[in-house]
PDB file of C-alpha atoms in Angstrom:
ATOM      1  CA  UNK A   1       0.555 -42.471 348.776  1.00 88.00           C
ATOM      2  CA  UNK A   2      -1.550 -39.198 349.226  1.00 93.00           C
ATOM      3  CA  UNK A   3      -5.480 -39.320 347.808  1.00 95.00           C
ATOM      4  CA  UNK A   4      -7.041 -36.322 347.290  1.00 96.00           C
ATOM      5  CA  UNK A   5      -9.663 -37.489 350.271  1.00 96.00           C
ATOM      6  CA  UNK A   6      -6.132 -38.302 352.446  1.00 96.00           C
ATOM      7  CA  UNK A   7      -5.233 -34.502 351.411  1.00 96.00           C
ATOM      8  CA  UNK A   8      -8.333 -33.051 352.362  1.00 97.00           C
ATOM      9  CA  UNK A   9      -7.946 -34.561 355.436  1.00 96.00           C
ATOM     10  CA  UNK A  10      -4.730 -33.771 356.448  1.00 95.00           C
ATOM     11  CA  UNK A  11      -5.244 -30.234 354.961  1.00 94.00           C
ATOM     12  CA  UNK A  12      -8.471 -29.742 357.424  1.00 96.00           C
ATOM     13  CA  UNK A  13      -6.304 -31.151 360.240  1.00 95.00           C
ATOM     14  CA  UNK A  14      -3.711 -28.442 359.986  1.00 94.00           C
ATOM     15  CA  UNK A  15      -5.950 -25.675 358.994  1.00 94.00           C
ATOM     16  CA  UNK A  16      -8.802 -26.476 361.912  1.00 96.00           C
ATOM     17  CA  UNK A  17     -11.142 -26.402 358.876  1.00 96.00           C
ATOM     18  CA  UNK A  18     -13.991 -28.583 357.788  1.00 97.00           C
ATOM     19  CA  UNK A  19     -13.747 -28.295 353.547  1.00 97.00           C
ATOM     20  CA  UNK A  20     -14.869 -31.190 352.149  1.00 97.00           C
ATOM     21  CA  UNK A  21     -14.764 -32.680 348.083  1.00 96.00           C
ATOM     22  CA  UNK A  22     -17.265 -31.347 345.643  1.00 95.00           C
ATOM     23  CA  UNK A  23     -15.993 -32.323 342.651  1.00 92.00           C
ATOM     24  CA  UNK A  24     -12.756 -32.455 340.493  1.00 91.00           C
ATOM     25  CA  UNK A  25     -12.386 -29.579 338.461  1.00 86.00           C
ATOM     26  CA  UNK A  26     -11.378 -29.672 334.247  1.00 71.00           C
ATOM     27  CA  UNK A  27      -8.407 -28.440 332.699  1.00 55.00           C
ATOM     28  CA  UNK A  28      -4.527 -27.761 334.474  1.00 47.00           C
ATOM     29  CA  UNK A  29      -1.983 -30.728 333.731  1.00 42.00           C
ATOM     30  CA  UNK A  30       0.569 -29.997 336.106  1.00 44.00           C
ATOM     31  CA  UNK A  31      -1.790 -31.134 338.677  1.00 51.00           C
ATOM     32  CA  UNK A  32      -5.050 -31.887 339.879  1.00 78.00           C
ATOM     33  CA  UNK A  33      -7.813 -29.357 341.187  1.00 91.00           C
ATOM     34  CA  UNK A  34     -10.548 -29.649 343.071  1.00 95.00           C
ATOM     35  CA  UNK A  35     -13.724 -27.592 344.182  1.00 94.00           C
ATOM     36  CA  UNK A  36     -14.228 -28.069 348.309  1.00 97.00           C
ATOM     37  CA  UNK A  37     -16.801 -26.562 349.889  1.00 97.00           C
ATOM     38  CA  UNK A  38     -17.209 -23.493 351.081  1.00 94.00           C
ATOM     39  CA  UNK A  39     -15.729 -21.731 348.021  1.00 93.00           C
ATOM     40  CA  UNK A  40     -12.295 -22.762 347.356  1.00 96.00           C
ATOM     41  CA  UNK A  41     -10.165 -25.222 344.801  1.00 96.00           C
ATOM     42  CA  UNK A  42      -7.469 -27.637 345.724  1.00 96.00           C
ATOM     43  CA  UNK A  43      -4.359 -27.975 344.130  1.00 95.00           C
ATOM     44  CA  UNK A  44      -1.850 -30.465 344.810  1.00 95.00           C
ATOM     45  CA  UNK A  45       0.727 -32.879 343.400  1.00 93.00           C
ATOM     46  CA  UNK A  46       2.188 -35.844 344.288  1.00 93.00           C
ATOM     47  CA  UNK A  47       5.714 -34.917 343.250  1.00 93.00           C
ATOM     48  CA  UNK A  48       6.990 -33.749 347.016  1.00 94.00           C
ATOM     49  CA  UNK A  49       9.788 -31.781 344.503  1.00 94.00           C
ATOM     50  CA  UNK A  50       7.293 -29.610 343.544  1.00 93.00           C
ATOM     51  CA  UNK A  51       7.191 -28.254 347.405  1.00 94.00           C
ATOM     52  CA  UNK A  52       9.676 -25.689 347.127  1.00 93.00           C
ATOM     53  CA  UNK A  53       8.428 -24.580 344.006  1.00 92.00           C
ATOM     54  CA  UNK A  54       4.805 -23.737 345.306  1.00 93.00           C
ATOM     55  CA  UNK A  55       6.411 -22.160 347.861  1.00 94.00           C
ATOM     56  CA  UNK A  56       8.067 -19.647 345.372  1.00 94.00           C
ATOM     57  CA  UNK A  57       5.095 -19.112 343.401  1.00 95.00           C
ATOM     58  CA  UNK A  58       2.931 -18.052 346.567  1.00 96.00           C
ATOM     59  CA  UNK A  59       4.603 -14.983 346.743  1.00 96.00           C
ATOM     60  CA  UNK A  60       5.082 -14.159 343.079  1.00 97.00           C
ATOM     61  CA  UNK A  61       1.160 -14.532 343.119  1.00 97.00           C
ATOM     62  CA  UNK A  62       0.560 -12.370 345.847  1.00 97.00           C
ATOM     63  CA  UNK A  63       2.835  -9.507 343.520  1.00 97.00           C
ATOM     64  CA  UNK A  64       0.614 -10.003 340.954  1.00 98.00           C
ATOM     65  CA  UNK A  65      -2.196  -9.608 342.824  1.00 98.00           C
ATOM     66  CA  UNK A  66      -0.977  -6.660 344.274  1.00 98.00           C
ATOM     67  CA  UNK A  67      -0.607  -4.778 341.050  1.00 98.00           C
ATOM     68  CA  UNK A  68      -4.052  -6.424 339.099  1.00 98.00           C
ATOM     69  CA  UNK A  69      -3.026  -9.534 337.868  1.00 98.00           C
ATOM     70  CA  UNK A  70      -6.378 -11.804 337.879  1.00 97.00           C
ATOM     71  CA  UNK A  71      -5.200 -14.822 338.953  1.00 97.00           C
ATOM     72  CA  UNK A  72      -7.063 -16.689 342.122  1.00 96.00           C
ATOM     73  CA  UNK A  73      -5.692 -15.762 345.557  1.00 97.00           C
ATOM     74  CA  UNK A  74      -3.516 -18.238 347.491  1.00 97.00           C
ATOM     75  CA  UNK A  75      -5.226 -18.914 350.699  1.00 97.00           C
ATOM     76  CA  UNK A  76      -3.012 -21.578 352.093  1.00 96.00           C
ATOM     77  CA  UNK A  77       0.015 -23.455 350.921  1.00 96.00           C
ATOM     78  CA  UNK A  78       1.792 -26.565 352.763  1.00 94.00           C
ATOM     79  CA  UNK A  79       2.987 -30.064 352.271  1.00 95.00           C
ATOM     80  CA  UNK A  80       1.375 -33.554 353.630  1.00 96.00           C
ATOM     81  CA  UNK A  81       3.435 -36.043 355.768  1.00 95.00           C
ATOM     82  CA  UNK A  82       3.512 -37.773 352.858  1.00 95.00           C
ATOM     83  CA  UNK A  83       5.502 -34.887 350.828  1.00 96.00           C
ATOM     84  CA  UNK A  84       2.632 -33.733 348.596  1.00 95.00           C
ATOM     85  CA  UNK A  85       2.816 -30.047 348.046  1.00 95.00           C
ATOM     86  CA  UNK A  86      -0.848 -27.907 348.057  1.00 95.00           C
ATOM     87  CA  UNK A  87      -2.459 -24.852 347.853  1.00 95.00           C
ATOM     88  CA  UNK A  88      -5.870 -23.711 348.594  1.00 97.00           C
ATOM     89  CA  UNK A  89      -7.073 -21.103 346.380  1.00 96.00           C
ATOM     90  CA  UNK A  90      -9.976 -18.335 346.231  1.00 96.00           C
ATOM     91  CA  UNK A  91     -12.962 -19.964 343.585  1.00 93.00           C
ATOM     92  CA  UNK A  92     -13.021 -17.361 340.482  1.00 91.00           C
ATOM     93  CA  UNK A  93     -16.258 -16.969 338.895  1.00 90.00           C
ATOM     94  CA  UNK A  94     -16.572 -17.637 335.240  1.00 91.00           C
ATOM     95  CA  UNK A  95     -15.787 -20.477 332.664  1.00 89.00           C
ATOM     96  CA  UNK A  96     -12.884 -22.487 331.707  1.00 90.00           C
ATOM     97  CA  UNK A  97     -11.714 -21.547 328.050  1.00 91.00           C
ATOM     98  CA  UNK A  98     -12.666 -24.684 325.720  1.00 89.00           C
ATOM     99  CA  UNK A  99     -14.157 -22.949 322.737  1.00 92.00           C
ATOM    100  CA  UNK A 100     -11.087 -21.698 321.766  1.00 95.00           C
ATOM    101  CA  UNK A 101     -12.639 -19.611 319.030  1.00 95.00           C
ATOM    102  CA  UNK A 102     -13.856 -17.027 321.262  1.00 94.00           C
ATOM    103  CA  UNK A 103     -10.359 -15.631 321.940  1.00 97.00           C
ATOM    104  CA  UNK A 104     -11.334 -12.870 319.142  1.00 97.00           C
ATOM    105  CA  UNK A 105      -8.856 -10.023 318.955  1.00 97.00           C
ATOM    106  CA  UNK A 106     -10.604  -7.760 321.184  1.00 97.00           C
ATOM    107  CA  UNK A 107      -9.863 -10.548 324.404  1.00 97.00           C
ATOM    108  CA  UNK A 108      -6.565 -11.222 322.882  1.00 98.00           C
ATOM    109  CA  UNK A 109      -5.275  -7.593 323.556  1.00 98.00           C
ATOM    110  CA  UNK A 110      -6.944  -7.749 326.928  1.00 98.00           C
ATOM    111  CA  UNK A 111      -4.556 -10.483 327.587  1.00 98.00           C
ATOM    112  CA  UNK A 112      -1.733  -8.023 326.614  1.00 98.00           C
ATOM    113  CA  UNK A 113      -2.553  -5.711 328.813  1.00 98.00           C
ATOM    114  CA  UNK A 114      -2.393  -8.077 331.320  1.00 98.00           C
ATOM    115  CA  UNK A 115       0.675  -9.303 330.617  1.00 98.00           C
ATOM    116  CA  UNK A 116       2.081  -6.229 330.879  1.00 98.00           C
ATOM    117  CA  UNK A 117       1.387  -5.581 334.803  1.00 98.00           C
ATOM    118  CA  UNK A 118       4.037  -8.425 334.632  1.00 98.00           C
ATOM    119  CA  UNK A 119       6.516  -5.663 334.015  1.00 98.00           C
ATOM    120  CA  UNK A 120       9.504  -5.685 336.761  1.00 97.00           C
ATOM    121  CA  UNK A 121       7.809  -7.619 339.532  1.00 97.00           C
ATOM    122  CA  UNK A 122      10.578  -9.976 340.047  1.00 96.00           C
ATOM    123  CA  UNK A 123      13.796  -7.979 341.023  1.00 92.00           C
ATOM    124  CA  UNK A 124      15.597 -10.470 342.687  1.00 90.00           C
ATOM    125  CA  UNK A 125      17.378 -13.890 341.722  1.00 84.00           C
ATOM    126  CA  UNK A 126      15.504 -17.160 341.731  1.00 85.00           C
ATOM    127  CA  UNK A 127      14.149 -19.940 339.225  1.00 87.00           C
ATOM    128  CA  UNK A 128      13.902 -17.861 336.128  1.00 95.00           C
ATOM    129  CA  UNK A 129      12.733 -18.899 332.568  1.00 97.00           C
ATOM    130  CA  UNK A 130      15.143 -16.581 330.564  1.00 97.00           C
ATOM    131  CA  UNK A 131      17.902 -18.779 331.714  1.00 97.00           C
ATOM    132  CA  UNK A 132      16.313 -21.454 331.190  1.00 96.00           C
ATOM    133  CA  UNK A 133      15.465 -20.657 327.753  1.00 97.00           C
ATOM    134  CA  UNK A 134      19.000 -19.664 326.570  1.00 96.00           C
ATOM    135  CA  UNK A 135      20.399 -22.818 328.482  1.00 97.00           C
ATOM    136  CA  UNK A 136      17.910 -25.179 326.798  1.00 97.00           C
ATOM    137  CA  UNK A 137      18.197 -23.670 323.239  1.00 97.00           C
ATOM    138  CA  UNK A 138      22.099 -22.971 323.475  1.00 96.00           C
ATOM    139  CA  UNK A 139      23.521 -24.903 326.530  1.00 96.00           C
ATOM    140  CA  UNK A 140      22.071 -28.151 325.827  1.00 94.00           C
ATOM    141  CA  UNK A 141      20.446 -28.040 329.818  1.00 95.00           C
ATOM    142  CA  UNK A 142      18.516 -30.973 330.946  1.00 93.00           C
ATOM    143  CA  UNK A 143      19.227 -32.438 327.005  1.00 96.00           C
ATOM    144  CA  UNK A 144      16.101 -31.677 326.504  1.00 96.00           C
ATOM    145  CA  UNK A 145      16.744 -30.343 322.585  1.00 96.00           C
ATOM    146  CA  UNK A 146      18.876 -33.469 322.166  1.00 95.00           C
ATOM    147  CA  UNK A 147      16.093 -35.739 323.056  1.00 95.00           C
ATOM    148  CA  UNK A 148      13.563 -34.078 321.344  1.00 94.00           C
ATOM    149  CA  UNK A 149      15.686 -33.679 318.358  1.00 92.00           C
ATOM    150  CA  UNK A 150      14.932 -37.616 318.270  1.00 92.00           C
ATOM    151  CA  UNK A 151      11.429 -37.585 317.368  1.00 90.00           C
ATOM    152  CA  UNK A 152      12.307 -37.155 313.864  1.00 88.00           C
ATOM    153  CA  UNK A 153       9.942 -36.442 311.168  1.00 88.00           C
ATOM    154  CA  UNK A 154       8.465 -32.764 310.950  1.00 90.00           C
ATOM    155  CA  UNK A 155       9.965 -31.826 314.523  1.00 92.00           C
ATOM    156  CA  UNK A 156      13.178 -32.030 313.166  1.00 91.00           C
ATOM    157  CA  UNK A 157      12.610 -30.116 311.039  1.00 94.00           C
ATOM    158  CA  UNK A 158      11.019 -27.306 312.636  1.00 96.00           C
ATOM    159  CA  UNK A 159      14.078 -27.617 315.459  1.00 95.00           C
ATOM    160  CA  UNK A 160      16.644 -26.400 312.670  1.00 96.00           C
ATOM    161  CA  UNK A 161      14.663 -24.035 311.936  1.00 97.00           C
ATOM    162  CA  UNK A 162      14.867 -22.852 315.398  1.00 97.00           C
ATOM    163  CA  UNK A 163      18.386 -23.298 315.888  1.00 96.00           C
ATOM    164  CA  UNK A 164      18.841 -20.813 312.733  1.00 97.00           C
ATOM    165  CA  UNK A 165      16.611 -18.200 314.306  1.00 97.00           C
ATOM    166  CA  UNK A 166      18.212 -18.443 317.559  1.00 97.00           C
ATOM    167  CA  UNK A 167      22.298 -18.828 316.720  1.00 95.00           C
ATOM    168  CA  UNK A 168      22.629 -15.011 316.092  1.00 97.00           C
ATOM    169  CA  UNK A 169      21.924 -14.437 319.649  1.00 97.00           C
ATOM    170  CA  UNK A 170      24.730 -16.543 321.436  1.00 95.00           C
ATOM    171  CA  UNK A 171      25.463 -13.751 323.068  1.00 95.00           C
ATOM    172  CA  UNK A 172      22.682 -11.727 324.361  1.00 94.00           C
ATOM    173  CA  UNK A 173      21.498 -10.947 328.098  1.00 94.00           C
ATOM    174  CA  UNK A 174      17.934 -11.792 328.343  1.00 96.00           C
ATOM    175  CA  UNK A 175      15.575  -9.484 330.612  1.00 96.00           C
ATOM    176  CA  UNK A 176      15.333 -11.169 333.982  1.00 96.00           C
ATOM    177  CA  UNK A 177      12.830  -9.159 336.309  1.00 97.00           C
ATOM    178  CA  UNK A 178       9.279  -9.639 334.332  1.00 98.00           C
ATOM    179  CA  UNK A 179       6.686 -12.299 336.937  1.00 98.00           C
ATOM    180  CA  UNK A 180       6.384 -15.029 334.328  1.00 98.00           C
ATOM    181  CA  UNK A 181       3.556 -17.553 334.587  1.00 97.00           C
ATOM    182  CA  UNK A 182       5.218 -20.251 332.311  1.00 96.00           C
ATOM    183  CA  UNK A 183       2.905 -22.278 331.464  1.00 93.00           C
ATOM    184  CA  UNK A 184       0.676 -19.560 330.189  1.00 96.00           C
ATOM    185  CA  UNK A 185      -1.850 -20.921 327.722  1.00 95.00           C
ATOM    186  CA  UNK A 186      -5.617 -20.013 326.519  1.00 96.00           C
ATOM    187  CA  UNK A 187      -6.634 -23.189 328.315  1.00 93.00           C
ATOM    188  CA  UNK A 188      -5.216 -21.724 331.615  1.00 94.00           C
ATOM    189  CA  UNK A 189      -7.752 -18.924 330.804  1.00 95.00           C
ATOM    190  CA  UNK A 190     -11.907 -18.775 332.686  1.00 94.00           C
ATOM    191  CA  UNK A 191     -13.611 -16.024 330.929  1.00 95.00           C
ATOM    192  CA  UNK A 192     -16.981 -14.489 332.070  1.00 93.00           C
ATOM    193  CA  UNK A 193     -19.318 -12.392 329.633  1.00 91.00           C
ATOM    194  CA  UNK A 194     -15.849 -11.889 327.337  1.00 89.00           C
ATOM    195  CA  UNK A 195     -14.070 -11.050 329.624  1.00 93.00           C
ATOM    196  CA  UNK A 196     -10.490 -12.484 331.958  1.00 95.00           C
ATOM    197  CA  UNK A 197     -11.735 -13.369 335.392  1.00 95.00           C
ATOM    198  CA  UNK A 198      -8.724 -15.446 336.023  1.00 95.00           C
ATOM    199  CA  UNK A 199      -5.616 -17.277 335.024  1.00 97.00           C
ATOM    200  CA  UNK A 200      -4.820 -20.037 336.697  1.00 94.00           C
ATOM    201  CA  UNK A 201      -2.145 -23.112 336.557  1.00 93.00           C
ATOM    202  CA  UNK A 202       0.189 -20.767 338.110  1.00 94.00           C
ATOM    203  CA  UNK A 203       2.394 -23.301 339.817  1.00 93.00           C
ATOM    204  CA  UNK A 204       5.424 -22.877 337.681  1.00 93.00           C
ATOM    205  CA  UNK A 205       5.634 -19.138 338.406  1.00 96.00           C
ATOM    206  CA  UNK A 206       9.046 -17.454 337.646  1.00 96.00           C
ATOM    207  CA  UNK A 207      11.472 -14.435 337.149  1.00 97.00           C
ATOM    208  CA  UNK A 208      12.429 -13.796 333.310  1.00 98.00           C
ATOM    209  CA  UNK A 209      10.620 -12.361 330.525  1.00 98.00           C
ATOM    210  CA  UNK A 210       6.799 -11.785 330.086  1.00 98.00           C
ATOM    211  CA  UNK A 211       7.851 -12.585 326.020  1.00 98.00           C
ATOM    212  CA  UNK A 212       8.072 -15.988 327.437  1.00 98.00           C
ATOM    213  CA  UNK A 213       4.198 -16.042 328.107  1.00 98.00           C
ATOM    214  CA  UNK A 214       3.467 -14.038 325.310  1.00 98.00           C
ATOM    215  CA  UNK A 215       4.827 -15.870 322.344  1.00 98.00           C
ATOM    216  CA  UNK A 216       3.822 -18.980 323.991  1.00 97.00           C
ATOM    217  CA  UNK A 217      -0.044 -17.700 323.838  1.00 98.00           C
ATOM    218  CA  UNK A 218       1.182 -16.506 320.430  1.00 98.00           C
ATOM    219  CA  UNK A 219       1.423 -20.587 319.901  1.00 97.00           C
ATOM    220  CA  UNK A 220      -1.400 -21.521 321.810  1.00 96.00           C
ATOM    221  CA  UNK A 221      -3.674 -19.462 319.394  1.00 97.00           C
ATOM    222  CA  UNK A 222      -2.627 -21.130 316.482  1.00 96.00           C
ATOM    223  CA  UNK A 223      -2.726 -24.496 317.389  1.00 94.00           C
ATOM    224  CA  UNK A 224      -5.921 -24.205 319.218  1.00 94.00           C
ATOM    225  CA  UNK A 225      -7.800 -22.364 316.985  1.00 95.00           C
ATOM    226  CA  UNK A 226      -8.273 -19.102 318.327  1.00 97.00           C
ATOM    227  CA  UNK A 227      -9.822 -16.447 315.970  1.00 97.00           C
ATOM    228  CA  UNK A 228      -7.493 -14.858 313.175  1.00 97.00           C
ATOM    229  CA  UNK A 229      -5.056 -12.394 314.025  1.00 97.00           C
ATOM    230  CA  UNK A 230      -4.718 -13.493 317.802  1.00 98.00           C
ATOM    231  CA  UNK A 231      -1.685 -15.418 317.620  1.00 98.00           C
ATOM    232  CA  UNK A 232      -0.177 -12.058 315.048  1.00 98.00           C
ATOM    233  CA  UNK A 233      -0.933  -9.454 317.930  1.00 98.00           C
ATOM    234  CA  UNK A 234       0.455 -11.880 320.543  1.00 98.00           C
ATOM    235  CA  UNK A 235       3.492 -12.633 318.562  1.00 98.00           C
ATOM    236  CA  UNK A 236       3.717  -8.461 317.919  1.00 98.00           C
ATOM    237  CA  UNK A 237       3.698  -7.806 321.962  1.00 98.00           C
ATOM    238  CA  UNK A 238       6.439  -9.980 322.424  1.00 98.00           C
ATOM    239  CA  UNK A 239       8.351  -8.333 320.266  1.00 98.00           C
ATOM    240  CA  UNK A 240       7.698  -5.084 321.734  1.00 98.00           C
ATOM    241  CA  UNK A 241       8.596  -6.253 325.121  1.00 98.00           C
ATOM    242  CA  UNK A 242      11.540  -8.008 324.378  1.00 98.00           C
ATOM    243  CA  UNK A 243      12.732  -7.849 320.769  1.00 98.00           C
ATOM    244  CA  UNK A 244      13.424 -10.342 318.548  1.00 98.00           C
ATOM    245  CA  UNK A 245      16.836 -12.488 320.574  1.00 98.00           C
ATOM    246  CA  UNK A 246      14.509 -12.960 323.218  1.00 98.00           C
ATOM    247  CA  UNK A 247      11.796 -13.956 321.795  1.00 98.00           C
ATOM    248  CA  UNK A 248      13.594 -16.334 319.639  1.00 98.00           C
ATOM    249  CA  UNK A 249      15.362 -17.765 322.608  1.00 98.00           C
ATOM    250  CA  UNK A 250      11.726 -18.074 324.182  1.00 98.00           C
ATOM    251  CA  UNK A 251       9.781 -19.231 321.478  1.00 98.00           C
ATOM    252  CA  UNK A 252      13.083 -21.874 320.779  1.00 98.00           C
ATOM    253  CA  UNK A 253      12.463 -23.419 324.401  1.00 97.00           C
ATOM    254  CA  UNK A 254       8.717 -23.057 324.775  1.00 96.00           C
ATOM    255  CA  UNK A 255       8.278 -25.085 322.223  1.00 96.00           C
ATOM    256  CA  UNK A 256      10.596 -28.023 322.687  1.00 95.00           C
ATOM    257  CA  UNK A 257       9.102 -28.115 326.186  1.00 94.00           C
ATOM    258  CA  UNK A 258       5.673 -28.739 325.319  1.00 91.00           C
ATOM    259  CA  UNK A 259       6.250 -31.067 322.605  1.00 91.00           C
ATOM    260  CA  UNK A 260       8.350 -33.646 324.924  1.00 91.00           C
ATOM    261  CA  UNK A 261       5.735 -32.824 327.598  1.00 86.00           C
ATOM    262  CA  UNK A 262       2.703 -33.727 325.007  1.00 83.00           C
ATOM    263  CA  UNK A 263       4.623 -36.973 323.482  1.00 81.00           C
ATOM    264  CA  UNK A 264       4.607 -38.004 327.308  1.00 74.00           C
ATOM    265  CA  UNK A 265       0.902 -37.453 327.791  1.00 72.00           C
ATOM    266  CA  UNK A 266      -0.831 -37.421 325.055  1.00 62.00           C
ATOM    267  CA  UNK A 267       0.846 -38.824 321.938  1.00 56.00           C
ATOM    268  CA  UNK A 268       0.358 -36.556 319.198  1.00 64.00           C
ATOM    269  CA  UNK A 269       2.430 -33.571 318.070  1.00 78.00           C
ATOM    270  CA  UNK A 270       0.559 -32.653 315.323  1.00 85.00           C
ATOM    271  CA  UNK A 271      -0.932 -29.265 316.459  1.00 85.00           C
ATOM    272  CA  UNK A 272       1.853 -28.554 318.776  1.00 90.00           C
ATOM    273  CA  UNK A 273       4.267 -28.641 314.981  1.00 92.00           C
ATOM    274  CA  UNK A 274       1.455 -26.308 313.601  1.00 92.00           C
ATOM    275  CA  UNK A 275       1.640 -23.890 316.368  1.00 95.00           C
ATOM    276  CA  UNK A 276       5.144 -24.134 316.289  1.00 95.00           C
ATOM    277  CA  UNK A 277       5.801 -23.711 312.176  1.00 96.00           C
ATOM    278  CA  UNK A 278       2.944 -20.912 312.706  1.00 97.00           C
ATOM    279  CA  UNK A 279       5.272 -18.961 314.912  1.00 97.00           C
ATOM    280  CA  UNK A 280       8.441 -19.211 312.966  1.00 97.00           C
ATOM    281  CA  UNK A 281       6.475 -17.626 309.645  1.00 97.00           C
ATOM    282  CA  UNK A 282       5.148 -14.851 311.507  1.00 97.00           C
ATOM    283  CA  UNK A 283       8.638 -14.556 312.976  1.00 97.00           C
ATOM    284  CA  UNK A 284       9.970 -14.513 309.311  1.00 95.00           C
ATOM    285  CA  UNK A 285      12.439 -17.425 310.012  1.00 85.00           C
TER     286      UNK A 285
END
């Protein structure tokens, strides 16, 4: 099994570099980063089924470079011998979001604009998370509503109320060409003097939607405690990029996503219900 030393290794090997481990860096989930000397973070995962999928999101990063998006450049991607997918990635300057209060309005509609250069950057087929939100809310794909429809208690609640807001639109076509980050959060954020100077945890990069980022910041503010009104004017743009079937469909899936994914890892679904009830009232349903 790969080590983040073995990585580093093999990654130098390949590369004909010398980086070598500073320190591991906070924040990101879906897999572990590193600062290396010399400038750069290390991403990588020991799931070799992730391979294909950094392979994807290398060039959806390198369109939203193109056209302003600030997330870190992609300086190398590969795989180990092992199977262990990386990338090396440009070092952004700035701070990690943790003080979730200081998304005030003012940074919250400097995220929408951001969102925004999303717009159209993803013409062609591929992984996309508007299918994967009408096949998870209406299709039953992966079971992932049945199993989560399991936990009882206040989640079961809040998934009826999500299957109300969502059966009207059986039968919509969701947009399908908007970059979407997809796992877009305001801990995914590193600010510097109040302002963006990256976004980052961009592995599961896809095709769909950019109401699929926005209504999930929209339930990242609540639960997280951003200042008031941030999760209203997220919840607002979503609406204007979408309207309301996709955004239902979006905020349906988004959320029983992260609450299987917290159970998994952390336990408590508290906040995640908050967030969740939070964006049904401002939705009206």
């Amino acid at each position: 099994m790969d080590t983040t030393e073995s990585v580093v290794a093999e990654l130098n090997v390949a590369l004909g570099t010398d980086y070598r481990l500073v320190r591991q860096l906070t924040g990101g989930f879906q897999s572990g980063a590193f600062e290396l000397t010399g400038g750069v973070v290390l991403k990588w995962t020991d799931d070799p089924g992730w391979a294909a999928r950094v392979r994807r999101a290398a060039e959806l990063v390198r369109r939203a470079r193109a056209v302003g998006y600030p997330t870190p450049a992609w300086l190398a991607v590969g795989t180990t011998a092992a199977g262990s997918p990386y990338q090396l990635q440009e070092f952004v300057s700035g701070t990690p979001v943790r003080d979730y209060s200081v998304v005030d309005q003012a940074l919250a509609r400097e995220l929408i604009a951001v969102c925004e250069l999303q717009r159209d950057l993803v013409p062609e087929p591929g992984i996309s998370w508007s299918a994967w939100s009408r096949g998870v809310v209406l299709e039953g794909w992966d079971g992932i509503w049945e199993r989560v429809s399991k936990y009882g208690g206040e989640t079961d609640e809040l998934l009826r109320r999500y299957e109300l807001l969502c059966r009207p639109y059986r039968d919509e076509v969701l947009p399908d060409n908007d970059f979407v980050h997809g796992d877009l959060n305001l801990g995914n954020l590193i600010v510097e003097d109040g302002r963006i100077t990256g976004i980052v945890d961009i592995e599961a990069a896809g095709a769909g939607s950019r109401a699929y980022d926005l209504i999930s910041l929209a339930t990242s503010a609540a639960r997280d405690g951003a200042a008031p009104g941030v999760d209203e004017l997220f919840v607002e743009a979503a609406l204007r990029a979408a309207g309301r079937p996709t955004v239902a469909l979006c905020a349906g899936a988004a959320y029983v996503t992260i609450a299987e994914f917290v159970r998994a890892r952390v336990g408590s679904a508290e906040l995640i219900e908050y967030g969740a009830r939070r964006v049904l009232d401002l939705l009206g349903a």
